[in-house]
Coordinates of C-alpha atoms in Angstrom, one line a residue:
Chain A
M44 CA 67.9 59.8 98.7
F45 CA 69.2 60.5 101.8
H46 CA 67.0 58.5 104.5
L47 CA 66.8 60.0 107.9
T48 CA 67.6 56.4 109.8
E49 CA 71.1 56.5 108.2
L50 CA 74.1 58.5 109.7
L51 CA 76.8 61.2 108.9
G52 CA 80.2 60.5 108.5
S53 CA 83.3 63.3 109.3
I54 CA 87.4 62.4 108.9
E55 CA 89.4 65.4 110.4
A56 CA 92.3 64.5 108.5
G57 CA 95.3 66.2 110.8
G58 CA 99.1 65.7 110.9
T59 CA 98.8 64.3 114.2
K60 CA 96.0 62.2 113.8
F61 CA 92.7 61.6 112.6
V62 CA 89.3 62.2 114.4
L63 CA 86.5 60.0 112.8
A64 CA 82.8 60.1 114.0
T65 CA 79.2 59.6 112.8
A66 CA 76.4 61.4 113.5
D67 CA 72.2 61.8 113.1
A68 CA 71.4 64.1 110.1
D69 CA 71.2 66.9 113.2
F70 CA 74.8 66.4 113.8
N71 CA 74.2 64.7 117.3
I72 CA 77.5 62.6 117.6
Q73 CA 76.6 58.8 117.6
D74 CA 80.3 57.3 117.6
R75 CA 83.5 58.3 117.8
D76 CA 87.4 57.3 117.6
R77 CA 90.8 58.5 117.4
I78 CA 94.1 57.1 115.4
P79 CA 97.5 58.4 115.3
T80 CA 98.3 59.5 112.2
T81 CA 100.9 56.7 110.6
T82 CA 101.5 55.8 107.1
P83 CA 98.8 56.5 105.0
A84 CA 98.3 52.8 104.1
E85 CA 97.8 52.3 108.0
T86 CA 95.9 55.5 108.6
I87 CA 93.7 54.8 105.9
Q88 CA 92.9 51.3 106.9
G89 CA 91.8 52.3 110.1
C90 CA 89.2 54.7 108.5
I91 CA 87.7 51.8 106.9
D92 CA 87.5 49.3 109.9
F93 CA 85.9 52.5 112.1
F94 CA 83.3 53.1 109.0
T95 CA 83.0 49.4 108.4
A96 CA 82.0 48.9 111.9
H97 CA 79.8 52.6 112.1
P98 CA 78.1 52.7 108.7
V99 CA 77.4 56.2 107.0
A100 CA 75.4 57.1 103.9
A101 CA 78.1 59.9 103.1
L102 CA 81.4 61.4 104.4
G103 CA 82.4 65.0 104.6
L104 CA 87.2 65.0 104.5
G105 CA 88.4 68.1 106.3
S106 CA 92.0 67.1 105.4
F107 CA 95.7 68.8 106.2
G108 CA 97.1 70.0 102.6
P109 CA 97.6 71.0 100.3
I110 CA 95.1 68.7 98.3
D111 CA 93.4 68.4 94.9
Q112 CA 90.2 69.5 95.7
N113 CA 89.1 70.4 92.1
L114 CA 86.7 68.0 90.8
K115 CA 87.9 69.1 87.8
S116 CA 91.4 67.5 87.8
P117 CA 93.1 63.9 87.0
T118 CA 94.7 64.1 90.3
Y119 CA 91.4 65.1 92.5
G120 CA 91.4 63.6 96.0
R121 CA 94.7 63.4 96.7
I122 CA 96.9 64.7 99.0
L123 CA 99.7 67.1 97.4
A124 CA 103.1 68.0 98.3
T125 CA 103.2 67.8 101.8
P126 CA 106.6 67.3 103.4
K127 CA 105.0 64.8 105.8
P128 CA 107.0 61.6 105.3
G129 CA 104.9 59.2 103.0
W130 CA 101.9 61.6 102.5
A131 CA 102.9 63.1 99.1
N132 CA 100.1 62.5 96.5
T133 CA 98.1 59.8 98.1
D134 CA 94.6 59.0 97.1
I135 CA 92.9 59.5 100.3
V136 CA 89.4 59.7 98.9
G137 CA 89.7 56.9 95.8
E138 CA 91.0 54.7 98.7
L139 CA 88.0 55.6 100.8
K140 CA 85.9 55.3 98.0
A141 CA 86.8 52.0 97.1
A142 CA 86.2 50.1 100.2
L143 CA 83.2 52.2 101.3
H144 CA 81.1 52.7 98.1
I145 CA 80.2 56.5 99.5
P146 CA 79.6 59.9 98.2
I147 CA 82.4 62.1 100.4
F148 CA 82.8 65.5 100.5
F149 CA 86.6 66.1 100.0
T150 CA 88.0 69.9 101.1
T151 CA 90.6 71.4 103.5
D152 CA 90.6 71.3 107.6
V153 CA 90.4 75.1 107.6
N154 CA 87.3 75.0 105.3
A155 CA 85.7 72.0 107.1
S156 CA 85.8 74.6 110.2
V157 CA 84.4 77.7 108.8
Y158 CA 81.7 75.6 107.0
G159 CA 80.8 74.5 110.6
E160 CA 81.0 77.9 111.8
Y161 CA 78.4 79.1 109.0
I162 CA 76.1 76.3 110.1
Q163 CA 76.6 76.5 113.4
G164 CA 78.7 78.8 115.2
A165 CA 79.8 82.8 114.8
A166 CA 79.1 82.5 111.4
K167 CA 75.5 81.0 111.3
D168 CA 73.6 84.6 110.8
V169 CA 76.0 85.5 108.1
D170 CA 76.4 85.0 104.7
S171 CA 80.5 85.6 104.5
A172 CA 83.3 84.4 106.9
V173 CA 86.9 83.5 107.2
Y174 CA 88.6 81.3 109.5
F175 CA 92.1 81.1 110.3
T176 CA 93.2 78.1 112.5
I177 CA 96.8 79.7 114.2
G178 CA 98.8 76.5 115.9
T179 CA 101.2 74.1 114.1
G180 CA 100.8 75.9 111.1
I181 CA 98.4 78.9 109.7
G182 CA 95.6 78.3 107.4
G183 CA 92.5 80.2 106.4
G184 CA 89.1 78.7 104.9
A185 CA 86.8 81.3 103.8
I186 CA 83.2 81.1 102.5
Q187 CA 80.7 83.4 100.5
D188 CA 77.1 82.4 100.0
G189 CA 77.6 79.0 101.1
H190 CA 80.0 78.8 98.3
F191 CA 84.0 78.0 99.3
I192 CA 86.4 80.6 97.8
G193 CA 89.2 79.4 95.8
G194 CA 89.4 79.0 92.2
R195 CA 91.9 76.7 90.7
S196 CA 92.5 75.3 94.3
H197 CA 92.2 76.6 98.1
S198 CA 93.4 79.3 99.7
E199 CA 96.3 79.4 101.3
M200 CA 96.2 82.5 103.1
G201 CA 99.1 81.3 106.2
H202 CA 101.7 81.9 103.5
A203 CA 100.6 85.3 102.4
T204 CA 103.9 88.1 103.2
V205 CA 103.7 90.0 106.2
M206 CA 105.6 92.7 107.5
Q207 CA 107.5 92.2 110.1
H208 CA 107.8 94.5 113.3
P209 CA 110.7 96.5 113.8
D210 CA 111.4 95.5 116.8
D211 CA 111.0 91.7 116.0
D212 CA 114.3 90.2 114.3
F213 CA 113.5 87.0 114.6
A214 CA 114.3 84.8 111.5
G215 CA 111.0 82.8 110.9
V216 CA 110.4 79.2 110.4
C217 CA 108.5 78.3 107.6
P218 CA 110.7 76.0 105.3
F219 CA 109.8 78.1 102.3
H220 CA 109.3 81.7 103.3
G221 CA 111.7 82.3 106.5
N222 CA 110.0 85.4 108.0
K223 CA 108.3 86.2 104.7
C224 CA 104.8 85.2 105.8
F225 CA 102.7 84.7 108.4
E226 CA 103.4 80.8 109.4
G227 CA 107.0 81.9 109.8
L228 CA 106.4 84.2 112.2
A229 CA 103.1 83.4 114.2
S230 CA 102.5 79.8 114.4
G231 CA 103.0 77.3 117.1
P232 CA 106.6 76.5 116.0
A233 CA 107.9 80.2 115.7
I234 CA 106.7 80.9 119.4
E235 CA 108.6 77.9 120.8
K236 CA 111.7 78.5 118.7
R237 CA 111.5 82.1 119.6
T238 CA 111.3 81.4 123.3
G239 CA 112.8 77.5 123.8
K240 CA 109.1 77.2 125.7
R241 CA 105.6 76.1 124.1
G242 CA 103.1 79.0 124.0
E243 CA 101.0 76.8 126.5
D244 CA 104.1 77.0 129.0
L245 CA 104.8 80.5 128.5
P246 CA 103.2 83.6 130.9
R247 CA 100.3 85.7 128.2
T248 CA 102.7 88.4 129.4
D249 CA 105.8 87.6 127.4
R250 CA 106.4 89.8 124.4
V251 CA 105.8 87.3 121.9
F252 CA 102.5 87.4 122.1
D253 CA 102.4 90.7 121.3
F254 CA 104.3 90.2 118.2
V255 CA 101.9 87.3 117.5
S256 CA 99.0 89.5 117.8
Y257 CA 100.4 92.0 115.5
Y258 CA 100.7 89.3 112.9
V259 CA 97.5 87.7 113.5
A260 CA 96.1 91.4 113.4
Q261 CA 97.7 92.0 109.8
L262 CA 96.3 88.3 108.6
C263 CA 92.8 89.3 109.7
L264 CA 93.0 93.0 107.9
D265 CA 94.4 91.6 104.7
A266 CA 91.9 89.0 104.8
Y267 CA 89.2 91.5 105.1
L268 CA 90.2 93.7 102.6
N269 CA 90.8 90.9 100.3
L270 CA 87.4 89.6 100.7
M271 CA 85.3 92.2 103.0
P272 CA 83.8 88.9 105.3
E273 CA 81.4 89.8 107.8
K274 CA 83.1 87.5 110.7
I275 CA 86.5 86.7 110.9
I276 CA 87.0 83.7 113.3
L277 CA 90.2 82.3 115.3
G278 CA 90.6 78.5 116.1
G279 CA 94.1 76.4 116.9
S280 CA 96.0 76.8 120.0
V281 CA 97.9 80.1 120.1
I282 CA 95.2 82.7 120.1
S283 CA 93.7 82.7 123.7
A284 CA 90.7 85.4 124.8
T285 CA 94.2 87.1 126.8
E286 CA 95.2 88.1 122.8
L287 CA 92.1 88.9 121.2
P288 CA 91.9 91.9 122.4
K289 CA 95.2 93.2 121.4
V290 CA 94.6 91.1 117.6
R291 CA 91.6 94.0 117.5
K292 CA 93.5 96.9 118.8
Y293 CA 96.1 96.2 116.1
M294 CA 94.2 96.0 113.8
K295 CA 92.3 98.9 113.8
E296 CA 95.4 100.9 114.4
L297 CA 96.8 99.3 111.0
N298 CA 93.4 99.9 109.1
N299 CA 93.6 103.5 110.8
G300 CA 89.9 104.6 110.1
Y301 CA 90.4 103.5 106.4
V302 CA 87.5 100.8 106.0
T303 CA 84.3 100.7 108.3
M304 CA 84.6 97.4 110.8
P305 CA 82.8 96.3 113.2
D306 CA 84.1 96.2 116.8
D307 CA 83.0 92.1 116.7
L308 CA 84.2 91.2 113.1
V309 CA 86.9 88.8 114.5
V310 CA 85.8 86.4 117.3
L311 CA 87.2 83.3 118.7
T312 CA 85.5 80.4 118.3
E313 CA 82.6 78.9 120.3
F314 CA 83.4 75.3 119.8
A315 CA 85.9 73.3 121.8
N316 CA 88.5 71.1 120.3
N317 CA 88.2 72.1 116.8
A318 CA 84.5 70.9 116.5
S319 CA 83.7 73.4 114.1
A320 CA 85.2 71.0 111.3
T321 CA 83.4 68.1 112.7
V322 CA 80.4 69.8 112.1
G323 CA 81.3 71.2 108.9
D324 CA 82.7 68.0 107.9
F325 CA 78.9 66.1 108.7
A326 CA 76.8 69.0 107.1
L327 CA 79.1 68.8 103.8
A328 CA 78.2 65.1 104.0
K329 CA 74.9 66.0 103.8
Q330 CA 74.7 68.3 101.2
V331 CA 76.8 65.8 98.7
L332 CA 73.6 63.7 99.6
G333 CA 71.5 66.4 98.8
E334 CA 73.2 67.0 95.3
Chain B
M214 CA 62.4 91.6 79.0
F215 CA 65.1 92.7 76.9
H216 CA 64.2 93.4 73.1
L217 CA 67.1 93.0 71.2
T218 CA 66.5 96.7 69.1
E219 CA 67.2 98.1 72.5
L220 CA 70.6 99.5 74.0
L221 CA 73.0 98.8 76.9
G222 CA 74.6 101.8 78.6
S223 CA 77.8 102.4 80.6
I224 CA 78.8 104.6 83.2
E225 CA 82.7 104.3 84.1
A226 CA 82.6 106.8 87.0
G227 CA 86.3 107.6 87.4
G228 CA 87.8 110.4 89.9
T229 CA 89.0 112.8 86.6
K230 CA 86.3 111.9 84.0
F231 CA 82.7 109.7 83.5
V232 CA 83.1 107.7 80.3
L233 CA 79.7 106.9 79.2
A234 CA 78.8 104.9 76.1
T235 CA 75.9 102.6 74.7
A236 CA 76.0 99.3 72.7
D237 CA 74.1 96.2 71.2
A238 CA 73.6 93.3 73.0
D239 CA 76.8 92.1 71.4
F240 CA 78.7 95.0 73.0
N241 CA 79.6 96.6 70.0
I242 CA 79.6 100.7 70.8
Q243 CA 76.6 102.5 69.4
D244 CA 77.2 106.4 71.1
R245 CA 80.5 107.5 73.5
D246 CA 80.8 110.4 75.7
R247 CA 83.2 111.7 78.3
I248 CA 82.7 114.2 80.6
P249 CA 84.8 115.6 83.7
T250 CA 84.4 114.5 87.2
T251 CA 83.3 118.2 88.5
T252 CA 80.6 118.1 91.4
P253 CA 77.9 115.5 91.7
A254 CA 74.9 117.7 90.5
E255 CA 76.5 118.8 87.5
T256 CA 77.9 115.4 86.4
I257 CA 75.1 113.2 87.5
Q258 CA 73.0 115.8 85.1
G259 CA 75.5 115.4 82.4
C260 CA 75.0 111.6 82.4
I261 CA 71.1 111.9 82.7
D262 CA 71.5 114.0 79.4
F263 CA 73.8 111.6 77.9
F264 CA 71.4 108.7 78.2
T265 CA 68.1 110.7 77.5
A266 CA 69.7 111.8 74.5
H267 CA 70.8 108.0 73.6
P268 CA 68.1 105.6 75.6
V269 CA 69.3 102.6 77.2
A270 CA 67.1 99.6 78.4
A271 CA 69.1 99.3 81.6
L272 CA 73.3 100.7 82.8
G273 CA 76.2 99.3 84.3
L274 CA 77.5 101.5 87.1
G275 CA 81.5 101.0 87.6
S276 CA 82.0 103.6 90.0
F277 CA 85.4 104.8 92.3
G278 CA 84.4 104.3 95.6
P279 CA 84.8 103.2 98.0
I280 CA 80.6 102.6 97.2
D281 CA 77.8 100.8 98.9
Q282 CA 77.0 97.8 96.5
N283 CA 75.0 95.5 98.9
L284 CA 71.3 95.2 98.1
K285 CA 70.3 95.0 101.6
S286 CA 71.8 98.5 103.4
P287 CA 69.9 101.2 103.3
T288 CA 73.1 103.5 102.2
Y289 CA 72.9 100.8 99.0
G290 CA 73.7 102.9 95.6
R291 CA 75.8 105.4 97.4
I292 CA 79.5 106.7 97.2
L293 CA 80.6 106.6 100.8
A294 CA 83.2 107.8 102.0
T295 CA 85.1 109.1 99.2
P296 CA 88.3 112.2 100.2
K297 CA 86.9 113.3 96.5
P298 CA 85.7 116.8 97.7
G299 CA 81.5 116.5 97.8
W300 CA 81.2 112.9 96.7
A301 CA 80.7 111.7 100.1
N302 CA 77.2 110.4 100.3
T303 CA 76.1 110.8 97.0
D304 CA 73.5 109.2 96.2
I305 CA 74.3 108.5 92.3
V306 CA 72.0 105.2 92.0
G307 CA 69.0 107.0 93.5
E308 CA 69.8 110.0 91.2
L309 CA 69.9 108.0 88.1
K310 CA 67.1 105.7 88.4
A311 CA 64.7 108.9 89.8
A312 CA 66.0 110.6 86.4
L313 CA 65.9 107.6 83.7
H314 CA 64.0 105.2 85.1
I315 CA 65.7 102.2 84.2
P316 CA 67.4 99.1 85.9
I317 CA 71.4 99.7 87.2
F318 CA 74.0 97.3 88.3
F319 CA 76.2 99.3 90.8
T320 CA 79.8 98.0 91.5
T321 CA 83.3 99.3 91.4
D322 CA 85.2 100.2 88.8
V323 CA 87.9 97.4 89.1
N324 CA 85.0 94.8 89.7
A325 CA 83.4 96.0 86.3
S326 CA 87.4 95.5 84.9
V327 CA 87.1 92.1 85.8
Y328 CA 83.8 91.4 84.7
G329 CA 84.4 92.4 81.3
E330 CA 88.1 90.5 81.5
Y331 CA 85.9 87.2 82.3
I332 CA 83.4 87.9 79.6
Q333 CA 85.8 89.0 76.5
G334 CA 89.6 89.0 78.2
A335 CA 92.4 87.3 79.4
A336 CA 90.1 85.3 81.9
K337 CA 87.1 84.2 79.4
D338 CA 88.5 80.9 79.5
V339 CA 88.6 80.5 83.2
D340 CA 85.8 80.4 86.2
S341 CA 87.9 82.8 88.6
A342 CA 90.2 86.0 88.7
V343 CA 91.1 89.1 89.8
Y344 CA 91.9 92.3 88.1
F345 CA 94.1 94.9 89.7
T346 CA 94.5 99.0 88.4
I347 CA 97.6 100.0 89.6
G348 CA 97.6 103.7 88.7
T349 CA 96.2 106.8 90.7
G350 CA 95.1 104.2 93.2
I351 CA 95.7 100.9 93.5
G352 CA 92.3 98.3 93.6
G353 CA 91.7 95.0 93.1
G354 CA 88.1 93.4 91.8
A355 CA 87.7 89.4 92.1
I356 CA 85.6 87.0 90.5
Q357 CA 84.8 83.3 90.9
D358 CA 81.8 81.1 88.9
G359 CA 80.4 84.1 88.2
H360 CA 80.0 86.0 91.4
F361 CA 81.9 88.6 92.6
I362 CA 83.9 88.5 95.6
G363 CA 83.1 90.4 98.7
G364 CA 81.0 89.9 101.8
R365 CA 79.6 92.6 104.1
S366 CA 81.4 95.1 100.8
H367 CA 83.6 95.0 97.9
S368 CA 87.1 94.5 98.5
E369 CA 90.2 97.2 98.8
M370 CA 92.9 95.0 98.0
G371 CA 95.0 98.0 97.5
H372 CA 95.2 98.8 101.1
A373 CA 96.4 95.8 102.2
T374 CA 100.0 95.7 104.3
V375 CA 103.0 95.6 102.2
M376 CA 106.4 94.2 102.9
Q377 CA 109.0 97.4 102.2
H378 CA 111.9 96.2 100.2
P379 CA 115.1 96.5 102.7
D380 CA 116.5 99.5 100.3
D381 CA 113.7 101.2 99.9
D382 CA 113.2 104.1 103.0
F383 CA 109.9 105.8 101.2
A384 CA 107.7 107.0 103.7
G385 CA 105.2 106.2 101.2
V386 CA 102.0 108.2 99.8
C387 CA 98.7 106.6 101.7
P388 CA 97.0 108.8 103.7
F389 CA 95.9 106.2 106.1
H390 CA 99.0 104.0 105.6
G391 CA 101.8 105.7 104.1
N392 CA 104.2 102.9 103.5
K393 CA 102.6 100.5 105.0
C394 CA 100.0 99.6 102.2
F395 CA 100.0 98.7 98.6
E396 CA 99.0 101.7 97.3
G397 CA 101.4 104.0 99.9
L398 CA 104.4 102.2 97.8
A399 CA 103.6 101.6 94.9
S400 CA 100.5 104.1 93.4
G401 CA 101.3 106.4 90.3
P402 CA 101.5 109.6 92.8
A403 CA 103.9 107.4 95.0
I404 CA 106.2 106.8 91.9
E405 CA 105.9 110.6 91.5
K406 CA 107.0 111.3 95.0
R407 CA 109.8 109.9 95.4
T408 CA 111.4 111.1 91.8
G409 CA 109.7 114.4 91.3
K410 CA 108.5 112.9 87.9
R411 CA 105.4 111.3 86.4
G412 CA 105.8 107.7 85.9
E413 CA 105.5 107.7 81.9
D414 CA 108.3 110.5 82.1
L415 CA 110.9 108.0 83.6
P416 CA 113.1 105.7 82.0
R417 CA 111.7 102.2 83.1
T418 CA 115.3 101.1 84.2
D419 CA 114.6 103.6 86.7
R420 CA 115.6 101.9 90.3
V421 CA 111.7 102.6 91.2
F422 CA 110.3 100.2 88.7
D423 CA 112.5 97.8 90.7
F424 CA 110.5 98.4 93.9
V425 CA 107.2 98.7 92.1
S426 CA 107.8 95.8 90.4
Y427 CA 108.8 93.5 94.0
Y428 CA 105.4 95.5 95.2
V429 CA 102.9 94.4 92.5
A430 CA 104.5 90.9 92.7
Q431 CA 103.7 91.0 96.7
L432 CA 100.3 92.4 96.1
C433 CA 99.3 89.3 93.2
L434 CA 100.9 86.5 95.2
D435 CA 98.6 87.6 98.4
A436 CA 95.7 87.6 96.3
Y437 CA 96.7 84.0 94.7
L438 CA 97.0 82.9 98.3
N439 CA 94.0 84.0 99.7
L440 CA 91.8 83.8 96.2
M441 CA 93.7 81.3 94.1
P442 CA 92.3 82.5 90.8
E443 CA 93.1 80.9 87.8
K444 CA 94.4 84.7 86.1
I445 CA 95.2 87.7 87.5
I446 CA 95.2 90.7 85.0
L447 CA 97.1 93.8 85.7
G448 CA 95.3 97.1 84.2
G449 CA 95.9 100.8 84.6
S450 CA 99.0 103.0 84.0
V451 CA 101.9 101.8 86.3
I452 CA 102.9 98.7 84.9
S453 CA 104.1 98.4 81.7
A454 CA 105.7 95.1 79.3
T455 CA 109.0 96.1 80.6
E456 CA 107.9 94.8 84.3
L457 CA 105.9 92.3 83.9
P458 CA 108.6 89.8 83.5
K459 CA 109.9 91.3 86.7
V460 CA 106.6 91.0 88.7
R461 CA 106.0 87.2 87.8
K462 CA 110.2 87.1 89.1
Y463 CA 109.6 88.5 92.1
M464 CA 106.6 86.1 92.4
K465 CA 108.2 83.1 91.9
E466 CA 111.3 84.2 94.2
L467 CA 108.5 85.4 97.1
N468 CA 106.3 81.9 97.0
N469 CA 110.0 79.5 96.7
G470 CA 108.3 76.8 95.3
Y471 CA 105.0 76.7 97.8
V472 CA 102.1 76.7 95.6
T473 CA 102.0 76.1 92.2
M474 CA 101.8 78.6 89.6
P475 CA 101.2 78.6 86.0
D476 CA 103.9 80.7 84.3
D477 CA 101.0 82.5 82.9
L478 CA 99.2 83.2 85.8
V479 CA 99.9 87.2 85.8
V480 CA 99.2 89.2 82.7
L481 CA 98.7 92.4 81.5
T482 CA 94.9 93.4 80.2
E483 CA 94.7 93.4 76.1
F484 CA 92.2 96.3 76.6
A485 CA 93.3 99.8 75.9
N486 CA 91.7 102.8 77.5
N487 CA 90.6 100.6 80.4
A488 CA 87.7 98.9 78.1
S489 CA 87.4 96.4 80.2
A490 CA 85.3 98.0 82.2
T491 CA 83.1 99.2 79.6
V492 CA 82.6 95.6 78.5
G493 CA 81.6 94.8 82.1
D494 CA 79.4 97.4 82.5
F495 CA 77.8 96.4 78.9
A496 CA 77.4 92.9 80.4
L497 CA 76.1 93.7 83.6
A498 CA 73.5 95.9 82.5
K499 CA 72.1 92.6 80.4
Q500 CA 73.2 90.9 83.2
V501 CA 70.2 93.2 85.7
L502 CA 67.8 92.8 82.6
G503 CA 67.9 89.0 82.6
E504 CA 67.1 89.0 86.1

């Protein structure tokens, strides 16, 4: 059983850094650290050191992917075929459990985020939501009635097919799909490759943001038509308050009156610094203790 | 409570005909009829007459859409803004309940089909599946762990965006989306408008089936990346055993090694004459009695 004097732990396992934190049962943060993502051995040891110094009753672990989160799978708990050097097939859950001896809820970073939004964020008053991160990569996590969407594995919405804008002849950056998936056309690296500049260094009036808004509108519309969530929440560094009205406008144009779409269906996350994932991790840690 | 001596009822409410049936608790059909879809008053009276002559303990009703299947909605039980003349806003569930005084499970035709596949068909050994009908329209129904996918409403996967093949300049038939959605490019009417012939009257070597296979491959890949179902099952009149290998081939090419896809992920329904929907309706009628 979970004692209120014990703490909950969060690991946001990202491609460039791991964010580690502990919180009380109301998700008030007690301790926090961040460590660079280097080798699996070094980075996982950093996690073990932190949670040895700051013990927790359970951990929520939202990881970059692809991951094996299927409890019935023999390779459950591993990071799968990631292009990140050295990390493919890392048994991150197994190694943490062997050292820390606590229960761990393992899911994707975007599932952790959508769970955080569902518990305390933009989706707290609804029963279904999709969270997209649009940044270095594009990924989506979805929840319906408290359960993550995903049958044999987690969603990979950022790699679904995309209609390229007729004025956009960019060849795309996805190593698998070129210009034929959302990540290939609308991710941070896609912006940088087109313009030679990072998105944050470009004026928001640059044409590239018009294209990106068009692709994100498609991404949201397709998720809506597949899952019919009550909220779609955008996180990551690419889409700002300047683009949100364009995303909504293109989505409305593409839908053309077919399905009912509330005006505030698509919103930006209200959390700074990806904090919805941290809240989600804590809530998932709490959930795993309750089971 | 459900007595084994009582029967279950199914209504497949289609745009051209309603198929009515009764079955025992093991879904063995006892009586069956089909009536043309004319006016709501006449067609619903036909249903009432049939189930008055052949009483059942509960009904599963899988309907053409869009429908309001949200139990919390004030317009629950209605057919919504269908282009079918006279049927928009028909309170089909309310009228049937007022006459028959039995519980009714109301869902879409494709949700009924995926439920039938899940109970007795191609998805009977898995926990998650998507069923597509590719015929007069294109629609998808999805299930995960016994629950239908769909937050504020049911899925509308046939109207998600599509990448048009570079060699295909067809303008599409969707009144809302032209050539920018799957239904616009790959439905039966899209085939007929391109070629002047119905699909069943064309040689399967016609180029149009190559295009259609490419679009259905996208439809399946995008549903897979959104929902990661263990099975994707194709029904409806357009895709035959001749196209299935092409669909699988294009899907593999589009995925290009990114996500793991079992060879038998996409299959054709094993049921003839849309019978998975009937089985699904019976099973949903049984479920509504158990609640």
